[in-house]
Amino acid sequence: LSSLLLELAGYLVFLRYQIYYGYPLETYLEYPIIIAQDAILIYCIMHFSGKARRALFYALIYWGSWYMLTLQKWIIDLAMNMCTFVSAASKLVQLQHLWQTKDSGQASALTWGMSVYTCAARILTTVMTTNDLAVLIRFIIMLILNIWVTATVLHYRKTKKTD
């Protein structure tokens, strides 16, 4: 849950940054869908663990932050730079869990591999469209961490023995 909350915060900041600077819609179109999926997943996790009221609290914090990000230009710029650290922290939390349990559990190497591909594609599209250094740094760091998580998932996955 903590990894998912951090990731959602990173997506929200990134989406707001893209909108604030008027970047083309195609450079961030998938983020509203990802955010909706994460929000639904967080609500389901909290609902079934008996913490649905806490989900409302988080929603209010995210909603208020959405508007405060663009009060000043320096705030959105700082938030974008911090967004990279938040997203990296999310990946590191996932890695820490994998290392502690030494089991990939429900983590999918295919899903993480698709994240690697997505980051690589986003690096190319960012270079071709906006060439924004903060966005490029974000995707390069995410690419490295996604490769690391994918490799860790593959390392710890259980293999079935065949006789």
mmCIF file of C-alpha atoms in Angstrom:
data_model
loop_
_atom_site.group_PDB
_atom_site.id
_atom_site.type_symbol
_atom_site.label_atom_id
_atom_site.label_comp_id
_atom_site.label_asym_id
_atom_site.label_seq_id
_atom_site.Cartn_x
_atom_site.Cartn_y
_atom_site.Cartn_z
ATOM 1 C CA LEU A 1 0.000 0.000 0.000
ATOM 2 C CA SER A 2 2.792 2.459 0.839
ATOM 3 C CA SER A 3 4.432 1.799 -2.511
ATOM 4 C CA LEU A 4 1.133 2.378 -4.290
ATOM 5 C CA LEU A 5 0.454 5.637 -2.407
ATOM 6 C CA LEU A 6 3.915 6.946 -3.278
ATOM 7 C CA GLU A 7 3.489 5.981 -6.915
ATOM 8 C CA LEU A 8 0.097 7.689 -7.082
ATOM 9 C CA ALA A 9 1.570 10.884 -5.640
ATOM 10 C CA GLY A 10 4.308 10.791 -8.271
ATOM 11 C CA TYR A 11 1.794 10.311 -11.080
ATOM 12 C CA LEU A 12 -0.354 13.200 -9.854
ATOM 13 C CA VAL A 13 2.579 15.603 -9.662
ATOM 14 C CA PHE A 14 3.850 14.508 -13.056
ATOM 15 C CA LEU A 15 0.423 14.959 -14.660
ATOM 16 C CA ARG A 16 0.010 18.396 -13.103
ATOM 17 C CA TYR A 17 3.492 19.414 -14.328
ATOM 18 C CA GLN A 18 2.690 18.346 -17.893
ATOM 19 C CA ILE A 19 -0.622 20.233 -17.861
ATOM 20 C CA TYR A 20 0.929 23.333 -16.243
ATOM 21 C CA TYR A 21 3.546 23.686 -18.986
ATOM 22 C CA GLY A 22 1.030 22.999 -21.750
ATOM 23 C CA TYR A 23 2.771 19.938 -23.131
ATOM 24 C CA PRO A 24 0.969 18.038 -25.892
ATOM 25 C CA LEU A 25 -1.789 15.740 -24.650
ATOM 26 C CA GLU A 26 -0.123 12.698 -26.168
ATOM 27 C CA THR A 27 2.849 13.137 -23.822
ATOM 28 C CA TYR A 28 0.732 12.448 -20.725
ATOM 29 C CA LEU A 29 -2.515 10.871 -21.918
ATOM 30 C CA GLU A 30 -1.991 7.565 -20.112
ATOM 31 C CA TYR A 31 -1.542 9.197 -16.693
ATOM 32 C CA PRO A 32 -5.225 9.977 -15.971
ATOM 33 C CA ILE A 33 -6.015 6.317 -16.674
ATOM 34 C CA ILE A 34 -3.162 5.075 -14.480
ATOM 35 C CA ILE A 35 -4.214 7.448 -11.701
ATOM 36 C CA ALA A 36 -7.817 6.224 -11.861
ATOM 37 C CA GLN A 37 -6.660 2.594 -11.712
ATOM 38 C CA ASP A 38 -4.400 3.280 -8.734
ATOM 39 C CA ALA A 39 -7.115 5.234 -6.917
ATOM 40 C CA ILE A 40 -9.592 2.374 -7.371
ATOM 41 C CA LEU A 41 -7.001 -0.163 -6.241
ATOM 42 C CA ILE A 42 -6.125 1.884 -3.144
ATOM 43 C CA TYR A 43 -9.798 2.251 -2.274
ATOM 44 C CA CYS A 44 -10.375 -1.512 -2.665
ATOM 45 C CA ILE A 45 -7.356 -2.340 -0.496
ATOM 46 C CA MET A 46 -8.518 0.072 2.193
ATOM 47 C CA HIS A 47 -12.154 -0.985 1.969
ATOM 48 C CA PHE A 48 -11.405 -4.671 2.372
ATOM 49 C CA SER A 49 -8.960 -3.999 5.202
ATOM 50 C CA GLY A 50 -11.577 -1.913 7.040
ATOM 51 C CA LYS A 51 -9.889 1.448 6.474
ATOM 52 C CA ALA A 52 -12.260 3.043 3.950
ATOM 53 C CA ARG A 53 -12.430 6.294 5.932
ATOM 54 C CA ARG A 54 -8.670 6.660 5.608
ATOM 55 C CA ALA A 55 -9.069 6.463 1.810
ATOM 56 C CA LEU A 56 -11.262 9.584 1.953
ATOM 57 C CA PHE A 57 -8.555 11.347 3.985
ATOM 58 C CA TYR A 58 -5.922 10.502 1.356
ATOM 59 C CA ALA A 59 -8.254 11.636 -1.433
ATOM 60 C CA LEU A 60 -8.701 15.031 0.241
ATOM 61 C CA ILE A 61 -4.939 15.451 0.662
ATOM 62 C CA TYR A 62 -4.301 14.579 -2.992
ATOM 63 C CA TRP A 63 -7.113 16.863 -4.186
ATOM 64 C CA GLY A 64 -5.834 19.822 -2.140
ATOM 65 C CA SER A 65 -2.264 19.232 -3.268
ATOM 66 C CA TRP A 66 -3.384 19.163 -6.911
ATOM 67 C CA TYR A 67 -4.399 22.829 -6.685
ATOM 68 C CA MET A 68 -1.586 24.017 -4.427
ATOM 69 C CA LEU A 69 1.065 22.731 -6.858
ATOM 70 C CA THR A 70 0.439 25.563 -9.320
ATOM 71 C CA LEU A 71 0.188 28.479 -6.909
ATOM 72 C CA GLN A 72 3.733 29.470 -7.880
ATOM 73 C CA LYS A 73 6.003 28.297 -10.714
ATOM 74 C CA TRP A 74 8.778 27.307 -8.311
ATOM 75 C CA ILE A 75 6.379 25.017 -6.425
ATOM 76 C CA ILE A 76 5.511 22.937 -9.493
ATOM 77 C CA ASP A 77 9.181 22.827 -10.549
ATOM 78 C CA LEU A 78 10.274 21.694 -7.082
ATOM 79 C CA ALA A 79 7.414 19.202 -6.943
ATOM 80 C CA MET A 80 8.456 17.723 -10.285
ATOM 81 C CA ASN A 81 12.004 17.237 -9.039
ATOM 82 C CA MET A 82 10.713 15.719 -5.812
ATOM 83 C CA CYS A 83 8.331 13.571 -7.860
ATOM 84 C CA THR A 84 11.337 11.725 -9.228
ATOM 85 C CA PHE A 85 12.487 10.938 -5.694
ATOM 86 C CA VAL A 86 8.978 9.859 -4.672
ATOM 87 C CA SER A 87 8.644 7.536 -7.660
ATOM 88 C CA ALA A 88 12.132 6.162 -7.007
ATOM 89 C CA ALA A 89 11.179 5.612 -3.355
ATOM 90 C CA SER A 90 8.157 3.641 -4.507
ATOM 91 C CA LYS A 91 10.368 1.341 -6.560
ATOM 92 C CA LEU A 92 12.835 1.008 -3.682
ATOM 93 C CA VAL A 93 10.003 0.021 -1.315
ATOM 94 C CA GLN A 94 9.034 -2.690 -3.806
ATOM 95 C CA LEU A 95 12.655 -3.846 -4.008
ATOM 96 C CA GLN A 96 12.975 -3.876 -0.226
ATOM 97 C CA HIS A 97 9.886 -6.071 0.061
ATOM 98 C CA LEU A 98 11.269 -8.469 -2.543
ATOM 99 C CA TRP A 99 14.633 -8.668 -0.765
ATOM 100 C CA GLN A 100 13.050 -9.248 2.648
ATOM 101 C CA THR A 101 10.676 -11.973 1.509
ATOM 102 C CA LYS A 102 13.020 -13.444 -1.110
ATOM 103 C CA ASP A 103 9.847 -14.238 -3.037
ATOM 104 C CA SER A 104 8.401 -12.414 -6.025
ATOM 105 C CA GLY A 105 4.923 -13.491 -4.874
ATOM 106 C CA GLN A 106 2.313 -11.868 -7.085
ATOM 107 C CA ALA A 107 4.779 -9.505 -8.772
ATOM 108 C CA SER A 108 4.761 -10.051 -12.514
ATOM 109 C CA ALA A 109 8.013 -9.940 -14.451
ATOM 110 C CA LEU A 110 5.981 -9.243 -17.579
ATOM 111 C CA THR A 111 4.323 -6.201 -15.997
ATOM 112 C CA TRP A 112 7.638 -4.843 -14.757
ATOM 113 C CA GLY A 113 9.162 -5.572 -18.162
ATOM 114 C CA MET A 114 6.407 -3.519 -19.769
ATOM 115 C CA SER A 115 7.296 -0.701 -17.368
ATOM 116 C CA VAL A 116 10.880 -0.912 -18.619
ATOM 117 C CA TYR A 117 9.673 -0.676 -22.210
ATOM 118 C CA THR A 118 7.332 2.221 -21.344
ATOM 119 C CA CYS A 119 10.132 4.219 -19.712
ATOM 120 C CA ALA A 120 12.434 3.640 -22.677
ATOM 121 C CA ALA A 121 9.684 4.766 -25.061
ATOM 122 C CA ARG A 122 8.936 7.816 -22.875
ATOM 123 C CA ILE A 123 12.612 8.825 -23.014
ATOM 124 C CA LEU A 124 12.474 8.806 -26.803
ATOM 125 C CA THR A 125 9.165 10.675 -27.012
ATOM 126 C CA THR A 126 10.330 13.271 -24.486
ATOM 127 C CA VAL A 127 13.477 13.926 -26.499
ATOM 128 C CA MET A 128 11.402 14.283 -29.683
ATOM 129 C CA THR A 129 8.603 16.464 -28.239
ATOM 130 C CA THR A 130 9.529 18.599 -25.227
ATOM 131 C CA ASN A 131 13.190 17.838 -24.452
ATOM 132 C CA ASP A 132 12.416 18.736 -20.809
ATOM 133 C CA LEU A 133 15.480 17.858 -18.714
ATOM 134 C CA ALA A 134 13.498 17.197 -15.508
ATOM 135 C CA VAL A 135 11.225 14.760 -17.351
ATOM 136 C CA LEU A 136 14.193 13.051 -19.040
ATOM 137 C CA ILE A 137 16.002 12.581 -15.731
ATOM 138 C CA ARG A 138 12.822 11.147 -14.220
ATOM 139 C CA PHE A 139 12.385 8.571 -16.972
ATOM 140 C CA ILE A 140 16.063 7.572 -17.002
ATOM 141 C CA ILE A 141 15.991 6.938 -13.249
ATOM 142 C CA MET A 142 12.685 5.061 -13.543
ATOM 143 C CA LEU A 143 14.107 2.966 -16.398
ATOM 144 C CA ILE A 144 17.083 1.910 -14.274
ATOM 145 C CA LEU A 145 14.900 1.083 -11.260
ATOM 146 C CA ASN A 146 12.317 -0.784 -13.350
ATOM 147 C CA ILE A 147 15.100 -2.910 -14.847
ATOM 148 C CA TRP A 148 16.333 -3.603 -11.309
ATOM 149 C CA VAL A 149 12.867 -4.607 -10.050
ATOM 150 C CA THR A 150 12.303 -6.804 -13.123
ATOM 151 C CA ALA A 151 15.631 -8.555 -12.567
ATOM 152 C CA THR A 152 14.811 -9.037 -8.868
ATOM 153 C CA VAL A 153 11.377 -10.472 -9.657
ATOM 154 C CA LEU A 154 12.958 -12.876 -12.127
ATOM 155 C CA HIS A 155 15.629 -13.834 -9.592
ATOM 156 C CA TYR A 156 13.133 -14.651 -6.816
ATOM 157 C CA ARG A 157 10.358 -16.249 -8.817
ATOM 158 C CA LYS A 158 9.518 -19.821 -7.985
ATOM 159 C CA THR A 159 10.141 -22.344 -10.708
ATOM 160 C CA LYS A 160 8.019 -25.465 -10.980
ATOM 161 C CA LYS A 161 9.883 -28.747 -10.944
ATOM 162 C CA THR A 162 8.959 -31.185 -13.681
ATOM 163 C CA ASP A 163 9.668 -34.883 -13.464
#
